[in-house]
Amino acid sequence: MQPFVRNLWYLAAWANEVPAGGMLSRKLLGTARVIFQRGDGQWAMLADRCPHRFAPLSRGRRVGDTIRCGYHGLGFDSTGACVHNSFAGGGIPQGAAVESLPIVERHGGLWFWPGDPSKADPAGIPDFTFLEGSPNVFTRLLMDAHYELLTDNLMDLSHAEFLHVESFGTNGSLLNHGKQTVETDDSGAIWNKWDMDAVDPPGWAQPMLQPGEEVDQWIHMRWHAPAAMALSIGLARSATGRRQLVVPAMLDPHILTPETHSTTHYFFWHQATEDARAMAEQVFRREDEPMIRAAFEAMDGVEFWDLKPLILPSDNAALRARRRLMKLRADEDAAPTAA
Ligand code: FES
Ligand SMILES: [Fe+2]
């Protein structure tokens, strides 16, 4: 089976990662790509490898809406066609072109389609409208693990009771009182919802409450294939119908794109403060990543299902997402025209 679903939108980069008038080189789904913006605002994604002697085009320079290769000067436009040859009388070499992929800007991100271009409908990009116009810092980590293990991690946040117990001041409320609901909505999104009513507050919230006061807490994760997640977290004074919030409700992106079969771009954001940056670094880089990487190494290259994983009820949503991806891959393998 092919390693990745092709006919889906993947997040390639936050739009502000691409320098104005410049280029961004990034390995995505195992292949190096170069991304740039044309003068009319449209985006372009090309294979980051010149067809002549394979120099990365990103080592060249922008000339208008083209890239001029830095090695021997061939120029390529945003469709990947060779449109310039610096050698006198050289003309455009027959068939000279690089692969071009559909890429569009939505919700502050650049989404690309590695599959059949005729199927690339931007209406299929998951709704991340809440990202637009935010003062938050859009960021990315490169994680040493298969992206589906990272999805498992995010679709089952019960691990916070163990792995993040100090960072989040978790106190067992999810384990002891959490009600889990797994559902699929009309957009095809899979939701994992943990709801904890009338429980003791987590440690960080205690200074904001009266001694002994209880809270209602919810942790809802939404997943769209292949791995675009949004996390909604809330904490309200108990018995107020979740109307008296202790802190403003949070909505955060957790979007994964495979760099390779064993490494993953993890896109998220944090508030524009040093404390928030340090917290993200601590939680994702120092707590999640080492555990997930160690689990990936312990799998020793064997497929997830071949290891016959023990299944807990809390895995329900993550497994639903895994099965959806498996079916999408199998369908693409079976389709005679699969790109
Ligand atoms: S490698 Fe690009 S023109 Fe030669
Ligand atoms: Fe985590």
XYZ file of C-alpha atoms and ligand atoms in Angstrom:
344
model
C 0.000 0.000 0.000
C 1.266 3.494 -0.759
C 2.515 5.270 2.379
C 0.381 8.420 2.107
C -3.077 9.312 0.890
C -2.504 11.493 -2.174
C -5.901 13.003 -2.895
C -6.178 15.254 0.138
C -5.149 18.755 1.135
C -2.062 18.906 3.348
C -0.686 21.971 5.112
C 2.695 22.800 3.576
C 3.549 25.913 5.570
C 2.108 28.908 7.325
C 1.886 31.647 4.695
C 4.158 33.919 6.712
C 6.976 31.362 6.583
C 7.642 32.257 2.941
C 9.860 35.348 2.708
C 8.313 38.172 0.664
C 9.560 37.908 -2.909
C 11.502 34.776 -1.992
C 11.080 31.025 -1.748
C 10.604 28.354 0.873
C 12.095 24.894 0.430
C 10.439 22.109 2.388
C 10.405 18.341 2.232
C 6.813 17.113 2.228
C 5.640 13.514 1.918
C 9.229 12.526 1.186
C 9.810 14.987 -1.673
C 11.528 18.380 -1.643
C 9.253 21.199 -2.825
C 9.794 24.890 -3.366
C 6.988 27.349 -2.634
C 6.701 30.941 -3.842
C 4.112 33.631 -4.391
C 3.495 35.237 -7.759
C 3.045 38.954 -8.256
C -0.744 38.480 -8.558
C -0.875 36.868 -5.089
C -1.366 33.281 -6.317
C 0.936 30.627 -4.895
C 3.085 28.086 -6.696
C 4.647 24.812 -5.579
C 7.264 23.083 -7.713
C 9.549 20.119 -7.273
C 12.687 21.564 -5.692
C 14.988 19.842 -8.171
C 16.117 21.187 -11.506
C 15.702 18.579 -14.288
C 19.161 19.444 -15.676
C 21.690 18.521 -12.974
C 19.252 18.298 -10.086
C 20.237 21.455 -8.230
C 17.537 22.548 -5.777
C 15.688 25.399 -7.485
C 15.446 27.072 -4.077
C 19.197 27.737 -4.348
C 18.484 29.919 -7.349
C 16.783 33.298 -7.449
C 13.426 34.798 -8.209
C 13.048 36.686 -11.477
C 9.490 38.035 -11.629
C 7.123 35.075 -11.434
C 9.871 32.601 -12.315
C 12.745 30.846 -10.589
C 16.140 31.002 -12.243
C 18.239 27.931 -11.394
C 21.401 28.892 -9.517
C 23.536 26.282 -11.280
C 23.243 26.879 -15.054
C 20.505 29.460 -15.249
C 17.456 27.677 -16.646
C 14.258 29.503 -15.695
C 10.937 27.905 -14.673
C 7.539 29.548 -14.312
C 4.864 28.855 -11.707
C 3.467 25.954 -13.776
C 6.887 24.290 -13.784
C 7.507 24.948 -17.491
C 11.013 25.939 -18.567
C 10.709 29.455 -19.948
C 14.297 30.667 -20.040
C 17.696 29.470 -21.228
C 20.629 31.814 -20.728
C 22.836 30.183 -23.372
C 22.930 32.135 -26.641
C 20.788 30.374 -29.226
C 20.013 27.610 -26.755
C 16.243 27.905 -26.926
C 13.956 26.092 -24.529
C 15.065 22.473 -24.179
C 12.414 20.034 -25.396
C 10.160 18.800 -22.580
C 12.044 20.702 -19.881
C 9.731 21.067 -16.900
C 9.438 20.356 -13.209
C 6.394 18.982 -11.434
C 3.916 21.582 -10.238
C 1.339 20.903 -7.496
C -1.905 22.726 -6.657
C -1.394 25.018 -3.657
C -3.781 27.571 -2.172
C -3.793 29.933 0.795
C -6.564 29.425 3.360
C -6.847 30.464 7.001
C -3.230 31.672 7.136
C -1.864 28.392 5.782
C -0.638 27.137 2.402
C -2.414 23.883 1.535
C -1.153 21.627 -1.220
C -2.623 18.664 -3.057
C -0.163 15.873 -3.896
C -2.736 13.785 -5.811
C -4.633 14.088 -9.082
C -4.758 17.857 -9.821
C -8.172 17.535 -11.481
C -9.616 16.545 -8.081
C -8.081 19.436 -6.142
C -11.154 21.367 -4.948
C -10.238 23.972 -2.291
C -13.705 23.507 -0.782
C -12.228 20.346 0.755
C -9.774 22.285 2.932
C -10.863 21.863 6.569
C -12.373 24.900 8.244
C -9.762 26.751 10.278
C -11.413 30.163 10.013
C -10.566 30.786 13.664
C -6.902 31.175 12.671
C -7.560 34.263 10.592
C -6.392 37.600 11.958
C -5.077 36.135 15.203
C -2.182 37.891 16.977
C -0.848 34.469 18.005
C 2.524 33.203 16.814
C 2.133 30.569 14.101
C 4.873 28.042 14.481
C 6.105 24.585 13.519
C 8.176 21.820 15.024
C 9.836 18.999 13.138
C 9.106 15.827 15.101
C 11.015 12.541 14.829
C 8.049 10.192 14.555
C 5.481 8.863 12.106
C 2.614 11.312 11.768
C -0.030 8.734 12.679
C 1.620 8.185 16.066
C 1.393 11.933 16.599
C -2.267 11.768 15.588
C -2.826 8.994 18.151
C -1.241 11.262 20.727
C -3.489 14.204 19.902
C -6.688 12.202 19.467
C -6.263 10.701 22.918
C -5.477 13.495 25.333
C -5.840 11.199 28.341
C -2.038 10.993 28.101
C -1.952 14.481 29.667
C -2.794 12.801 32.982
C 0.579 11.052 32.816
C 2.942 12.784 30.413
C 1.978 16.395 31.181
C 1.001 16.020 34.801
C 3.398 18.741 35.949
C 3.019 21.126 33.020
C -0.778 21.116 33.132
C -1.314 20.323 36.818
C -3.616 17.467 35.835
C -5.271 15.821 38.820
C -6.966 12.677 37.547
C -10.310 14.312 36.720
C -10.281 12.941 33.170
C -9.421 9.442 34.348
C -11.890 9.396 37.216
C -14.757 11.489 35.902
C -14.208 11.941 32.152
C -17.107 11.086 29.871
C -15.838 10.312 26.385
C -17.908 10.813 23.250
C -16.608 9.900 19.806
C -18.614 11.079 16.835
C -18.402 11.973 13.165
C -20.030 15.198 11.968
C -21.514 16.231 8.607
C -18.151 17.562 7.382
C -16.629 14.108 7.882
C -14.669 15.273 10.921
C -14.080 12.796 13.725
C -14.444 14.251 17.218
C -13.041 13.002 20.474
C -14.807 14.778 23.304
C -13.883 14.498 26.946
C -16.277 16.184 29.354
C -15.718 16.426 33.075
C -18.510 17.966 35.120
C -18.324 19.089 38.740
C -14.702 18.177 39.267
C -11.793 19.695 41.154
C -9.977 22.311 39.055
C -6.531 21.627 37.616
C -3.667 23.114 39.620
C -3.127 26.160 37.401
C -6.767 27.266 37.791
C -7.006 26.984 41.565
C -5.803 30.542 42.308
C -8.719 31.857 40.208
C -11.370 30.018 42.228
C -12.697 29.845 45.761
C -11.262 27.034 47.884
C -13.249 23.873 47.201
C -15.047 25.336 44.175
C -15.744 22.830 41.386
C -15.503 23.280 37.646
C -16.876 21.850 34.420
C -14.086 21.104 31.998
C -14.124 20.019 28.370
C -11.424 18.903 25.980
C -12.724 18.402 22.438
C -10.465 17.431 19.533
C -11.645 17.586 15.919
C -9.842 15.618 13.193
C -9.965 15.943 9.425
C -8.003 13.631 7.158
C -5.111 13.319 6.876
C -4.154 14.942 10.203
C -5.619 18.423 10.543
C -6.829 18.814 14.105
C -8.402 21.591 16.136
C -8.515 21.490 19.925
C -11.212 23.228 21.925
C -10.684 23.496 25.683
C -12.908 25.123 28.229
C -13.140 25.545 31.974
C -16.250 26.971 33.600
C -17.550 27.364 37.127
C -19.654 24.343 37.855
C -23.461 24.543 37.669
C -23.430 27.634 35.435
C -24.305 25.786 32.225
C -20.693 26.388 31.178
C -21.428 30.108 30.906
C -19.145 31.448 33.644
C -15.761 30.692 32.183
C -12.769 30.666 34.508
C -10.503 31.614 31.608
C -11.443 32.340 27.979
C -12.146 29.140 26.017
C -9.231 28.054 23.856
C -9.232 26.912 20.256
C -5.911 25.762 18.864
C -4.638 24.208 15.624
C -2.688 20.955 15.741
C -1.951 20.160 12.111
C 0.435 17.441 10.987
C 2.051 16.880 7.616
C 4.519 14.055 7.009
C 7.992 15.224 6.097
C 8.969 11.591 5.481
C 7.574 8.268 6.669
C 9.426 8.803 9.965
C 9.363 12.575 10.519
C 6.513 15.053 10.779
C 5.916 18.773 10.476
C 3.811 19.787 13.457
C 2.034 23.109 12.918
C 0.518 24.919 15.885
C 0.443 28.338 17.476
C 0.919 29.959 20.828
C 0.237 33.325 22.374
C 2.851 35.955 21.674
C 4.533 35.749 25.055
C 7.777 34.148 26.158
C 5.902 32.073 28.751
C 3.584 30.650 26.085
C 6.511 29.852 23.781
C 8.395 28.133 26.592
C 5.288 26.146 27.584
C 4.788 24.917 24.005
C 8.447 23.962 23.793
C 8.211 22.086 27.087
C 5.002 20.220 26.331
C 5.558 19.307 22.692
C 9.330 19.084 22.432
C 10.357 17.811 25.860
C 7.321 15.758 26.906
C 5.384 14.519 23.849
C 8.161 14.086 21.312
C 10.638 11.934 23.292
C 7.860 9.542 24.299
C 6.397 9.277 20.801
C 9.851 8.913 19.219
C 10.756 6.193 21.730
C 7.507 4.367 20.952
C 8.227 4.686 17.225
C 11.713 3.258 17.762
C 10.294 0.453 19.871
C 8.043 -0.482 16.947
C 11.279 -1.179 15.063
C 9.855 -0.585 11.608
C 6.912 -2.962 12.025
C 3.474 -1.765 10.895
C 1.159 -0.587 13.674
C -1.517 -3.250 13.086
C 1.042 -6.046 12.662
C 2.115 -5.431 16.269
C -1.433 -6.276 17.393
C -1.774 -3.229 19.666
C -3.779 -3.558 22.830
C -6.879 -1.424 22.476
C -8.315 0.702 25.287
C -11.689 2.472 25.098
C -9.809 5.792 25.152
C -8.250 4.843 21.776
C -11.619 4.891 20.078
C -11.286 8.188 18.190
C -7.639 7.664 17.224
C -8.500 4.255 15.808
C -11.421 5.660 13.884
C -9.018 8.153 12.282
C -6.485 5.415 11.526
C -9.147 3.260 9.889
C -10.375 6.199 7.800
C -6.847 6.800 6.492
C -6.325 3.119 5.819
C -9.508 2.979 3.780
C -8.533 6.105 1.823
C -5.143 4.585 1.017
C -6.687 1.258 0.030
C -9.227 3.021 -2.199
C -6.457 4.973 -3.924
C -4.419 1.797 -4.409
C -7.435 0.094 -5.955
C -8.373 2.987 -8.238
C -6.858 2.531 -11.703
C -6.461 6.286 -12.131
C -5.085 7.006 -8.646
C -2.422 9.662 -8.833
S 21.076 22.274 -12.650
Fe 19.626 23.770 -13.101
S 20.263 24.632 -14.967
Fe 21.732 23.073 -14.532
Fe 0.719 15.737 24.624
